């Protein structure tokens, strides 16, 4: 199938008092229609900024964004209005992303109102339909967010994102604030909706077991750059980048018989402000040497499996 | 009484009062710790985990919260009967707590070193210089250079702040450490560092740890035994192997089933249906019955008793045989 979204060398820098913060620095990827791209990384790696830049909630510093084959990097106001209907977002925190003074049905109707072209009776009907789609009982239509638990609030967030029938949804940590039993309900709902509506997701999260479960392809980000990109199963079966390896090994597995040793990482994430040209993971990498001071490029080591590490072959041949 | 027990909670009941209702937060909890043991307390938001920890330290929000009944025996003495003055000698000294959010647990306008030294000088007869010296040692023990003693919390990253909070809690070598979701706010690689650190320090000090978490992965990597709490009741308790290999309560089983697994190919998770019951209006019978696939009339009418399935493995369920057979 054709690519719905393509991002080429996307950059987003923020000006700070002490220099340029490279939040997203030359990211390339594409997502096929109906597929899910998982974006993982730790706080501050630029994964949320990436999602927001694609949606034009932030202006990009450089690079290009193509949606359905069309360049939408610098849309006119009218184009942007159209684009907003096609591309939506589900926010992380269902506690702060809803207006506390809007009832459930008002909150769901709001995007319809902004888009215009519907009578209030039509909007009401549409809101009821959406509540049904996301599994919210109609008795909650006049309830306010504070009366609902996190799982139900996140369902409102999903209903709002679906209201305009988008093709593409950025899901920014949609289940991190939820308890596991509720998290499973919401993840299942998102998968059902994807099947029914042929939705394309970009799923941003720090939870690797969730990302494996929901994604077709995965990007691993570190300090604004993509360090590894591969189909989901391939990434977990054949992890290549030293950072991805450490990240995967650090997930506590709920299984007492398969405890794999954690690969310890030295220190903490280095500053994203005016980073040095070489590999950004260098300061924490056990394999780093002189060669890593050069700029790293994403290379395709196996079909569909990209990695940005010049030591990859050496590391992985000794490991096996 | 069993002399091995450092802490024993007996039939603890805690309620919060609001304007027109009573929240039944903890409903008859029994739990004990042997010296050197790490007990995991696992449950969802609102299950009563933090309330139990706060009851032990007697730092429940007052006047809303009230310990209605029960005993908390620490080295044979009921903490609930101590005077506030006696309690202050224990708090931060023999029993210490690591709070969930390192961003709010530190005083933003005090140097981190001084915050650690404060705990030391409160509970020990030391000169300010000695307290400072010990605080520096604590910082180094958690992997922060002593030279950062005079810095302020905002100069530290989240993982480092959590280390400071841990250093503070361990400053007086507590016998019991209450860790309330100590790694939930941290990234996985930093979480792994902090868990390793806690394991090493626990060995060094031979402290007992109550590990409050909702993450079964964290439990598997650090705990010796596990208590699963639901709606203020411990529904299952046992060793790590009892819980992970022979989970018996339908809620525990449901928790495991709803986790996305790294090594499975299933396209759908099996969530537990429904939501936690309203703690102001708990069902008359088993508190899990409305979400339980096995529930029968008896579950709705009577509260199940705790049964010992095998030595040390306790479950609160009427239908344990049926649940085990599928």
Coordinates of C-alpha atoms in Angstrom, one line a residue:
Chain A
X1 CA 0.0 0.0 0.0
X2 CA 1.0 3.6 -0.5
X3 CA 2.7 5.7 2.1
X4 CA 0.2 8.0 3.9
X5 CA 2.8 10.1 5.6
X6 CA 6.4 10.7 4.7
X7 CA 8.8 12.8 6.7
X8 CA 12.2 13.8 5.2
X9 CA 15.0 15.2 7.3
X10 CA 12.6 16.9 9.7
X11 CA 14.1 19.3 12.2
X12 CA 12.7 21.2 15.1
X13 CA 15.0 23.4 17.2
X14 CA 14.1 25.5 20.1
X15 CA 16.0 28.7 21.0
X16 CA 17.0 28.7 24.6
X17 CA 19.1 31.1 26.7
X18 CA 22.1 28.8 26.4
X19 CA 21.9 27.8 22.8
X20 CA 19.9 25.9 20.3
X21 CA 18.0 22.9 21.6
X22 CA 18.0 20.2 19.0
X23 CA 14.7 18.5 19.9
X24 CA 14.2 16.7 16.6
X25 CA 17.3 16.6 14.4
X26 CA 17.0 15.1 10.9
X27 CA 14.4 12.5 11.2
X28 CA 13.3 10.4 8.2
X29 CA 10.5 7.8 8.0
X30 CA 7.3 6.9 6.2
X31 CA 4.1 5.2 7.4
X32 CA 2.0 3.1 5.1
X33 CA -1.7 3.5 5.2
X34 CA -3.4 1.5 7.9
X35 CA -0.2 0.7 9.7
X36 CA 1.2 1.8 13.1
X37 CA 4.6 3.3 13.6
X38 CA 5.8 3.1 17.2
X39 CA 8.2 5.8 18.4
X40 CA 10.0 5.0 21.5
X41 CA 12.6 6.7 23.6
X42 CA 13.1 8.3 27.0
X43 CA 11.9 11.6 28.3
X44 CA 13.5 14.4 26.3
X45 CA 14.4 12.4 23.2
X46 CA 12.0 14.4 21.1
X47 CA 9.3 11.9 20.4
X48 CA 6.4 14.2 21.4
X49 CA 8.0 17.1 19.6
X50 CA 8.2 15.0 16.5
X51 CA 4.5 14.2 16.7
X52 CA 3.5 17.8 17.2
X53 CA 5.7 19.1 14.5
X54 CA 4.1 16.7 12.0
X55 CA 0.7 17.9 13.0
X56 CA 1.8 21.6 12.7
X57 CA 1.2 22.2 16.3
X58 CA 4.8 23.4 16.2
X59 CA 6.5 24.9 13.2
X60 CA 9.3 22.9 11.8
X61 CA 12.8 24.3 11.6
X62 CA 13.7 22.3 8.5
X63 CA 12.9 19.3 6.4
X64 CA 9.7 18.2 4.6
X65 CA 6.4 16.5 5.5
X66 CA 4.4 14.8 2.8
X67 CA 0.8 13.7 3.4
X68 CA -0.9 11.5 0.8
X69 CA 2.0 12.3 -1.5
X70 CA 1.5 16.1 -1.2
X71 CA 4.1 18.4 0.3
X72 CA 2.4 19.9 3.4
X73 CA 5.4 21.4 5.1
X74 CA 4.3 25.0 4.9
X75 CA 0.5 24.8 4.4
X76 CA -1.6 27.9 3.7
X77 CA -4.2 28.7 6.4
X78 CA -6.9 27.0 4.2
X79 CA -4.8 24.0 3.6
X80 CA -4.0 23.7 7.3
X81 CA -7.7 23.7 8.1
X82 CA -8.3 20.8 5.7
X83 CA -5.2 19.0 7.1
X84 CA -6.4 19.3 10.7
X85 CA -9.4 17.2 9.7
X86 CA -7.2 14.5 8.3
X87 CA -4.6 14.4 11.1
X88 CA -5.5 14.3 14.8
X89 CA -3.9 13.6 18.1
X90 CA -4.8 11.7 21.3
X91 CA -3.0 13.3 24.2
X92 CA -1.2 11.6 27.0
X93 CA -3.0 12.9 30.0
X94 CA -6.7 12.6 30.0
X95 CA -6.8 14.6 33.3
X96 CA -5.4 17.8 31.8
X97 CA -6.3 17.6 28.2
X98 CA -10.1 18.0 28.7
X99 CA -11.7 21.3 29.5
X100 CA -13.2 20.7 33.0
X101 CA -16.1 23.0 32.2
X102 CA -17.3 21.1 29.1
X103 CA -19.6 18.1 29.5
X104 CA -18.7 14.9 27.7
X105 CA -21.0 15.6 24.7
X106 CA -19.8 19.3 24.5
X107 CA -16.2 18.2 24.4
X108 CA -16.9 15.7 21.6
X109 CA -19.0 18.1 19.7
X110 CA -16.3 20.8 19.8
X111 CA -14.1 19.6 16.9
X112 CA -17.3 19.3 14.8
X113 CA -18.2 22.9 15.7
X114 CA -14.8 24.2 14.8
X115 CA -14.8 22.4 11.5
X116 CA -18.3 23.8 10.8
X117 CA -20.9 22.7 8.3
X118 CA -23.2 20.8 10.7
X119 CA -26.4 21.8 12.3
X120 CA -26.5 21.4 16.1
X121 CA -28.9 18.4 15.8
X122 CA -26.5 16.7 13.4
X123 CA -23.6 17.4 15.8
X124 CA -25.6 16.0 18.7
X125 CA -26.3 12.8 16.7
X126 CA -22.7 12.5 15.7
X127 CA -21.5 12.9 19.3
X128 CA -23.9 10.1 20.4
X129 CA -22.6 7.9 17.7
X130 CA -19.0 8.6 18.6
X131 CA -19.7 7.9 22.3
X132 CA -21.1 4.5 21.2
X133 CA -18.0 3.8 19.0
X134 CA -15.6 4.4 21.9
X135 CA -17.7 2.5 24.4
X136 CA -19.0 5.3 26.5
X137 CA -22.5 4.8 27.8
X138 CA -24.9 7.5 26.7
X139 CA -25.7 8.3 30.4
X140 CA -22.4 10.0 30.6
X141 CA -23.3 12.6 27.9
X142 CA -23.9 15.3 30.4
X143 CA -21.2 14.3 32.9
X144 CA -18.1 16.4 33.4
X145 CA -14.6 15.1 33.2
X146 CA -14.0 15.2 37.0
X147 CA -16.8 12.7 37.4
X148 CA -15.1 10.1 35.3
X149 CA -12.1 7.8 35.8
X150 CA -9.0 7.9 33.6
X151 CA -10.1 5.2 31.3
X152 CA -13.4 6.9 30.4
X153 CA -11.7 10.2 30.1
X154 CA -9.2 8.7 27.6
X155 CA -12.2 7.4 25.7
X156 CA -13.4 11.0 25.4
X157 CA -10.0 11.9 24.1
X158 CA -10.3 9.2 21.5
X159 CA -13.8 10.2 20.5
X160 CA -12.7 13.8 20.0
X161 CA -9.8 12.6 17.8
X162 CA -12.1 10.5 15.7
X163 CA -14.8 13.2 15.4
X164 CA -13.7 14.5 12.0
X165 CA -12.9 11.1 10.5
X166 CA -9.2 11.5 10.3
X167 CA -6.9 9.2 8.4
X168 CA -3.9 9.7 10.6
X169 CA -3.7 9.9 14.4
X170 CA -0.7 10.8 16.5
X171 CA -1.2 8.9 19.8
X172 CA 1.0 10.6 22.4
X173 CA 1.4 8.1 25.3
X174 CA -2.3 7.5 25.2
X175 CA -2.3 4.7 27.9
X176 CA 0.6 5.7 30.2
X177 CA -1.6 7.4 32.7
X178 CA -3.9 4.4 33.0
X179 CA -3.9 1.3 35.2
X180 CA -3.0 -2.0 33.5
X181 CA -6.4 -3.5 33.4
X182 CA -7.8 -0.3 31.9
X183 CA -4.8 0.2 29.6
X184 CA -5.7 -3.2 28.0
X185 CA -9.3 -2.1 27.4
X186 CA -8.1 1.2 25.7
X187 CA -5.4 -0.6 23.6
X188 CA -8.0 -3.1 22.4
X189 CA -10.4 -0.3 21.5
X190 CA -7.6 1.5 19.5
X191 CA -6.9 -1.7 17.6
X192 CA -10.5 -2.3 16.8
X193 CA -10.9 1.3 15.5
X194 CA -7.9 0.9 13.4
X195 CA -9.3 -2.2 11.7
X196 CA -12.7 -0.7 11.2
X197 CA -11.6 2.7 9.9
X198 CA -8.3 1.9 8.3
X199 CA -6.6 4.4 10.6
X200 CA -2.9 5.0 10.5
X201 CA -1.3 5.6 13.9
X202 CA 1.9 7.1 15.0
X203 CA 2.2 5.7 18.5
X204 CA 4.5 7.6 20.8
X205 CA 5.4 5.9 24.0
X206 CA 8.2 5.0 26.5
X207 CA 6.5 1.7 27.3
X208 CA 8.3 -0.9 25.1
X209 CA 5.9 -3.8 25.8
X210 CA 3.0 -1.6 24.6
X211 CA 4.8 -0.5 21.5
X212 CA 5.8 -4.1 20.6
X213 CA 2.2 -5.1 20.9
X214 CA 0.6 -2.4 18.8
X215 CA 3.2 -1.4 16.2
X216 CA 4.2 -2.7 12.8
X217 CA 7.4 -0.7 12.7
X218 CA 9.4 0.9 15.4
X219 CA 11.6 4.0 15.6
X220 CA 14.0 4.2 18.5
X221 CA 15.0 7.8 19.2
X222 CA 17.8 9.2 21.3
X223 CA 18.4 12.9 21.7
X224 CA 16.4 14.0 18.7
X225 CA 17.8 11.4 16.3
X226 CA 16.6 8.0 15.1
X227 CA 19.2 5.4 16.2
X228 CA 17.3 2.4 15.0
X229 CA 14.4 1.6 12.8
X230 CA 13.0 -1.8 12.0
X231 CA 9.8 -3.9 11.8
X232 CA 8.5 -4.6 15.3
X233 CA 9.4 -8.3 15.5
X234 CA 12.8 -7.8 13.9
X235 CA 13.7 -5.0 16.3
X236 CA 13.0 -7.2 19.3
X237 CA 14.5 -10.3 17.9
X238 CA 17.6 -8.7 16.5
X239 CA 18.4 -5.5 18.3
X240 CA 21.5 -3.8 16.9
X241 CA 22.1 -0.4 18.3
X242 CA 23.8 -0.3 21.8
X243 CA 21.2 2.1 23.0
X244 CA 18.3 0.0 21.9
X245 CA 19.9 -3.0 23.5
X246 CA 20.2 -1.2 26.8
X247 CA 16.7 0.2 26.6
X248 CA 15.2 -3.2 25.9
X249 CA 17.2 -4.9 28.6
X250 CA 16.0 -2.3 31.1
X251 CA 12.3 -3.2 30.8
X252 CA 11.4 -5.2 33.9
X253 CA 9.7 -8.3 32.6
X254 CA 6.8 -9.7 34.7
X255 CA 8.3 -13.2 34.5
X256 CA 10.5 -14.7 37.3
X257 CA 12.0 -17.4 35.1
X258 CA 13.3 -15.2 32.3
X259 CA 15.1 -12.5 34.0
X260 CA 17.7 -11.2 31.6
X261 CA 20.6 -9.2 32.9
X262 CA 20.2 -5.4 32.6
X263 CA 22.8 -3.8 30.4
X264 CA 23.8 -0.9 32.7
X265 CA 24.1 2.6 31.1
X266 CA 26.6 5.0 32.5
X267 CA 25.3 8.4 33.4
X268 CA 22.4 10.2 32.1
X269 CA 21.1 11.6 28.8
X270 CA 23.5 14.4 27.7
X271 CA 22.3 17.9 26.8
X272 CA 20.4 18.4 23.6
X273 CA 21.6 22.0 23.5
X274 CA 24.1 22.5 20.7
X275 CA 25.2 18.8 20.6
X276 CA 28.5 17.8 19.2
X277 CA 28.5 16.4 15.6
X278 CA 29.3 12.8 16.5
X279 CA 27.2 10.0 17.8
X280 CA 25.0 11.4 20.6
X281 CA 25.0 8.3 22.6
X282 CA 28.8 8.2 22.7
X283 CA 29.2 9.5 26.3
X284 CA 27.2 6.5 27.6
X285 CA 28.2 3.8 25.2
X286 CA 30.5 1.0 26.3
X287 CA 31.8 0.6 22.8
X288 CA 32.6 4.2 21.9
X289 CA 35.9 5.2 20.4
X290 CA 37.4 7.8 18.0
X291 CA 35.3 6.6 15.0
X292 CA 32.1 7.6 16.9
X293 CA 33.1 11.3 16.9
X294 CA 32.1 11.5 13.2
X295 CA 28.5 12.0 12.2
X296 CA 26.5 8.8 12.2
X297 CA 24.3 7.9 9.3
X298 CA 21.3 5.6 9.4
X299 CA 22.4 2.5 7.4
X300 CA 20.3 -0.5 6.2
X301 CA 22.0 -3.5 7.7
X302 CA 19.2 -6.0 7.0
X303 CA 16.2 -5.5 4.8
X304 CA 14.1 -2.9 6.4
X305 CA 16.3 -2.7 9.5
X306 CA 18.2 0.6 9.8
X307 CA 20.7 1.5 12.4
X308 CA 22.9 4.6 13.0
X309 CA 26.0 3.1 14.6
X310 CA 29.4 2.7 13.0
X311 CA 30.4 -0.1 15.4
X312 CA 27.3 -2.2 14.8
X313 CA 28.9 -5.0 12.8
X314 CA 31.8 -5.3 15.3
X315 CA 29.6 -5.3 18.3
X316 CA 27.1 -7.8 17.0
X317 CA 29.6 -10.2 15.6
X318 CA 31.4 -10.5 19.0
X319 CA 28.2 -10.8 20.8
X320 CA 27.0 -13.8 18.8
Chain B
X1 CA 4.7 -14.0 68.7
X2 CA 7.0 -14.8 65.9
X3 CA 10.2 -13.0 66.8
X4 CA 11.3 -12.9 63.1
X5 CA 8.7 -10.4 62.3
X6 CA 9.9 -6.9 62.1
X7 CA 6.5 -5.4 61.3
X8 CA 3.1 -6.9 61.6
X9 CA -0.1 -5.2 60.4
X10 CA -3.2 -6.7 62.0
X11 CA -6.7 -6.1 60.6
X12 CA -6.0 -2.5 59.6
X13 CA -9.1 -0.5 58.6
X14 CA -8.6 3.1 57.4
X15 CA -11.4 5.4 56.2
X16 CA -11.5 8.9 54.7
X17 CA -14.4 11.1 55.4
X18 CA -15.7 13.5 52.9
X19 CA -18.7 15.8 53.1
X20 CA -21.4 13.2 52.7
X21 CA -19.7 9.9 52.3
X22 CA -17.1 7.6 53.8
X23 CA -14.3 6.2 51.6
X24 CA -13.4 2.7 52.7
X25 CA -9.7 2.9 51.7
X26 CA -8.2 0.0 53.6
X27 CA -10.5 -2.8 54.8
X28 CA -9.0 -5.3 57.2
X29 CA -5.4 -5.7 55.9
X30 CA -3.0 -8.2 57.5
X31 CA 0.6 -8.2 56.4
X32 CA 3.9 -9.0 58.0
X33 CA 7.5 -8.6 57.2
X34 CA 10.5 -10.6 58.3
X35 CA 13.9 -8.9 58.6
X36 CA 15.6 -8.4 55.4
X37 CA 12.6 -9.2 53.3
X38 CA 11.3 -7.2 50.4
X39 CA 7.5 -7.3 50.1
X40 CA 5.8 -6.1 47.0
X41 CA 2.4 -4.4 47.4
X42 CA 0.8 -4.5 44.0
X43 CA -2.5 -2.9 43.0
X44 CA -4.2 -0.3 40.9
X45 CA -4.8 3.4 41.6
X46 CA -7.0 3.8 44.6
X47 CA -6.5 0.3 45.9
X48 CA -5.1 1.6 49.2
X49 CA -1.4 1.0 48.7
X50 CA -0.2 4.4 49.7
X51 CA -2.7 4.6 52.5
X52 CA -1.2 1.5 54.1
X53 CA 2.3 3.0 53.9
X54 CA 1.1 6.3 55.3
X55 CA -0.7 4.5 58.2
X56 CA 2.5 2.8 59.2
X57 CA 4.3 6.2 59.4
X58 CA 1.2 7.9 60.8
X59 CA 1.3 10.6 58.1
X60 CA -2.3 10.2 56.9
X61 CA -3.9 13.4 55.9
X62 CA -5.7 14.7 59.0
X63 CA -8.5 15.2 59.8
X64 CA -10.1 13.4 56.8
X65 CA -8.4 10.1 57.3
X66 CA -8.8 7.9 60.3
X67 CA -7.5 4.5 61.3
X68 CA -10.7 2.9 62.5
X69 CA -9.2 -0.3 63.9
X70 CA -6.3 -2.5 63.8
X71 CA -2.7 -2.7 65.1
X72 CA 0.6 -2.0 63.5
X73 CA 3.3 -3.8 65.5
X74 CA 6.8 -2.7 65.0
X75 CA 9.4 -4.6 67.0
X76 CA 6.5 -5.7 69.2
X77 CA 5.1 -2.2 69.9
X78 CA 1.9 -0.9 68.4
X79 CA 2.8 2.2 66.4
X80 CA -0.8 3.4 66.5
X81 CA -0.6 3.8 70.3
X82 CA 2.6 5.8 70.5
X83 CA 2.6 9.5 71.3
X84 CA 3.5 11.9 68.6
X85 CA 6.8 12.5 70.3
X86 CA 7.7 8.8 70.4
X87 CA 6.6 8.5 66.8
X88 CA 8.9 11.2 65.6
X89 CA 11.8 9.2 66.9
X90 CA 10.9 6.4 64.7
X91 CA 9.9 8.3 61.6
X92 CA 12.8 8.9 59.3
X93 CA 15.0 6.9 61.6
X94 CA 13.9 3.3 62.0
X95 CA 11.2 3.6 59.4
X96 CA 11.7 5.8 56.4
X97 CA 9.7 6.4 53.2
X98 CA 10.7 7.1 49.6
X99 CA 7.9 9.1 48.0
X100 CA 6.7 8.6 44.5
X101 CA 7.5 11.9 42.9
X102 CA 11.0 13.1 43.3
X103 CA 10.1 16.3 41.7
X104 CA 7.9 17.3 44.7
X105 CA 9.5 15.4 47.5
X106 CA 12.5 17.7 47.8
X107 CA 12.5 21.2 49.2
X108 CA 13.3 23.4 46.1
X109 CA 15.0 26.2 48.1
X110 CA 17.3 24.1 50.3
X111 CA 20.6 22.5 49.2
X112 CA 20.2 18.8 48.6
X113 CA 23.0 18.0 51.0
X114 CA 21.5 19.9 53.8
X115 CA 18.2 18.1 53.3
X116 CA 20.0 14.8 53.9
X117 CA 22.0 16.2 56.8
X118 CA 18.8 17.4 58.4
X119 CA 17.5 13.8 58.8
X120 CA 20.9 12.8 60.3
X121 CA 21.1 15.5 62.8
X122 CA 17.5 15.1 63.9
X123 CA 18.0 11.5 64.9
X124 CA 21.7 11.4 66.0
X125 CA 23.9 13.4 68.4
X126 CA 26.2 14.8 65.8
X127 CA 27.9 18.2 65.2
X128 CA 26.8 20.0 62.0
X129 CA 30.2 19.1 60.5
X130 CA 29.7 15.4 61.2
X131 CA 26.2 15.5 59.8
X132 CA 27.5 17.1 56.6
X133 CA 30.2 14.5 56.3
X134 CA 27.7 11.7 56.7
X135 CA 25.4 13.3 54.2
X136 CA 28.3 13.5 51.7
X137 CA 28.9 9.8 52.2
X138 CA 25.2 9.1 51.6
X139 CA 25.3 11.0 48.3
X140 CA 28.3 9.0 47.2
X141 CA 26.6 5.8 48.2
X142 CA 23.8 6.5 45.8
X143 CA 26.3 7.5 43.1
X144 CA 26.2 11.3 43.3
X145 CA 29.6 13.0 43.6
X146 CA 29.9 14.6 47.1
X147 CA 30.9 17.8 45.4
X148 CA 27.3 18.4 44.5
X149 CA 26.3 18.7 48.2
X150 CA 25.6 22.4 47.8
X151 CA 23.5 22.3 44.7
X152 CA 19.7 22.8 44.6
X153 CA 17.1 20.2 43.4
X154 CA 16.5 22.0 40.1
X155 CA 20.1 21.4 39.1
X156 CA 19.5 17.6 39.2
X157 CA 17.7 15.4 36.7
X158 CA 14.7 13.3 37.7
X159 CA 16.8 10.1 38.2
X160 CA 19.3 12.0 40.4
X161 CA 16.6 13.7 42.4
X162 CA 15.2 10.2 43.1
X163 CA 18.7 9.2 44.3
X164 CA 18.7 12.1 46.6
X165 CA 15.3 11.1 48.0
X166 CA 16.7 7.5 48.5
X167 CA 19.8 8.9 50.2
X168 CA 17.6 10.9 52.5
X169 CA 15.5 7.9 53.4
X170 CA 18.5 5.7 54.0
X171 CA 20.5 8.3 55.9
X172 CA 19.6 6.8 59.3
X173 CA 19.9 3.2 58.2
X174 CA 16.2 2.4 58.6
X175 CA 15.1 -1.1 59.5
X176 CA 12.0 -0.7 57.4
X177 CA 11.9 1.3 54.1
X178 CA 8.6 2.1 52.6
X179 CA 9.1 2.7 48.9
X180 CA 6.0 4.2 47.3
X181 CA 6.4 3.8 43.5
X182 CA 10.0 4.9 43.7
X183 CA 10.6 4.4 40.0
X184 CA 7.3 5.2 38.4
X185 CA 8.2 8.7 37.4
X186 CA 11.5 7.6 35.9
X187 CA 12.6 6.4 32.5
X188 CA 13.3 2.7 32.1
X189 CA 17.1 2.9 31.9
X190 CA 17.1 5.2 35.0
X191 CA 14.6 2.9 36.7
X192 CA 17.0 0.0 36.1
X193 CA 19.8 2.0 37.7
X194 CA 17.6 2.9 40.7
X195 CA 16.4 -0.7 41.2
X196 CA 19.9 -2.0 41.1
X197 CA 20.9 0.6 43.6
X198 CA 18.1 -0.3 46.0
X199 CA 19.0 -4.0 45.8
X200 CA 22.6 -3.3 46.6
X201 CA 21.8 -0.9 49.4
X202 CA 19.3 -3.3 50.9
X203 CA 21.9 -6.0 51.0
X204 CA 24.4 -3.7 52.6
X205 CA 22.0 -2.4 55.3
X206 CA 19.8 -5.5 55.6
X207 CA 16.7 -3.4 55.7
X208 CA 13.2 -4.6 55.1
X209 CA 11.5 -3.0 52.2
X210 CA 7.8 -2.5 51.3
X211 CA 7.8 -2.0 47.6
X212 CA 4.6 -0.3 46.5
X213 CA 4.1 -0.5 42.7
X214 CA 1.6 -1.3 40.0
X215 CA 4.3 -2.8 37.8
X216 CA 4.6 -6.6 38.0
X217 CA 7.9 -6.3 36.2
X218 CA 9.4 -4.3 39.0
X219 CA 8.0 -6.9 41.5
X220 CA 9.7 -9.7 39.6
X221 CA 13.0 -8.0 39.7
X222 CA 13.2 -6.9 43.3
X223 CA 10.7 -8.6 45.7
X224 CA 10.8 -11.8 47.8
X225 CA 7.1 -11.9 48.4
X226 CA 4.0 -10.2 47.0
X227 CA 0.7 -8.9 48.3
X228 CA -1.9 -8.2 45.7
X229 CA -4.4 -5.5 46.9
X230 CA -7.8 -4.8 45.5
X231 CA -10.3 -2.2 46.8
X232 CA -8.4 -2.1 50.2
X233 CA -8.2 -5.8 50.7
X234 CA -5.3 -8.1 50.2
X235 CA -6.7 -10.7 47.9
X236 CA -3.6 -12.8 47.4
X237 CA -0.3 -13.1 49.2
X238 CA 2.6 -15.4 48.6
X239 CA 6.2 -15.9 47.6
X240 CA 7.3 -14.6 44.2
X241 CA 6.9 -18.1 42.8
X242 CA 3.4 -18.5 44.3
X243 CA 2.2 -15.4 42.6
X244 CA 4.0 -15.6 39.3
X245 CA 3.6 -19.3 38.7
X246 CA 0.5 -20.2 40.6
X247 CA -1.5 -17.0 40.6
X248 CA -4.9 -18.1 42.0
X249 CA -7.1 -15.2 42.6
X250 CA -9.2 -14.2 39.5
X251 CA -8.0 -10.6 39.9
X252 CA -4.3 -11.6 40.0
X253 CA -4.8 -13.8 37.0
X254 CA -6.6 -10.9 35.2
X255 CA -3.7 -8.5 36.0
X256 CA -1.3 -10.9 34.3
X257 CA -3.5 -11.5 31.3
X258 CA -4.0 -7.8 30.7
X259 CA -0.3 -7.1 30.4
X260 CA 1.1 -6.8 26.9
X261 CA 3.9 -9.4 26.7
X262 CA 7.1 -9.0 24.9
X263 CA 7.2 -12.5 23.7
X264 CA 3.7 -13.2 22.6
X265 CA 2.1 -12.8 19.2
X266 CA -1.5 -12.3 20.3
X267 CA -3.3 -9.5 18.6
X268 CA -5.7 -8.8 21.5
X269 CA -5.1 -8.3 25.2
X270 CA -7.5 -9.8 27.7
X271 CA -8.5 -6.9 29.9
X272 CA -10.4 -7.2 33.1
X273 CA -13.9 -6.0 32.3
X274 CA -15.4 -3.1 34.2
X275 CA -13.8 -0.8 36.8
X276 CA -12.8 -0.8 40.4
X277 CA -15.9 -0.5 42.7
X278 CA -16.7 2.9 44.2
X279 CA -14.8 2.9 47.6
X280 CA -17.7 4.8 49.1
X281 CA -20.1 2.1 48.2
X282 CA -18.4 -1.3 48.2
X283 CA -20.3 -4.4 47.4
X284 CA -21.6 -6.5 50.3
X285 CA -19.8 -9.6 49.2
X286 CA -16.4 -10.1 47.5
X287 CA -15.2 -6.7 46.2
X288 CA -14.1 -8.2 42.9
X289 CA -17.3 -10.1 42.2
X290 CA -18.7 -7.5 39.7
X291 CA -15.7 -7.9 37.4
X292 CA -15.0 -11.6 38.0
X293 CA -15.8 -14.2 35.3
X294 CA -16.4 -16.9 37.9
X295 CA -18.6 -15.1 40.3
X296 CA -21.6 -16.9 41.8
X297 CA -24.4 -15.9 44.2
X298 CA -22.3 -16.7 47.2
X299 CA -19.6 -14.1 46.1
X300 CA -22.2 -11.4 45.9
X301 CA -23.6 -12.2 49.4
X302 CA -20.7 -13.0 51.6
X303 CA -17.2 -11.8 52.1
X304 CA -14.7 -14.6 51.3
X305 CA -12.3 -15.6 54.0
X306 CA -8.6 -15.9 53.5
X307 CA -7.5 -19.5 52.7
X308 CA -4.0 -20.9 52.9
X309 CA -3.6 -22.8 49.6
X310 CA -0.1 -24.0 50.3
X311 CA 2.3 -23.0 53.1
X312 CA 2.6 -19.2 52.9
X313 CA 0.3 -18.7 49.9
X314 CA -3.0 -17.1 50.9
X315 CA -6.0 -16.3 48.7
X316 CA -9.3 -14.6 49.4
X317 CA -11.8 -16.3 47.1
X318 CA -14.7 -18.8 47.5
X319 CA -14.2 -20.5 44.2
X320 CA -10.6 -21.2 44.2
X321 CA -10.9 -24.7 42.9
X322 CA -13.0 -23.7 40.0
X323 CA -10.7 -20.9 39.2
X324 CA -7.7 -23.3 39.2
X325 CA -9.4 -25.8 37.0
X326 CA -10.0 -23.1 34.4

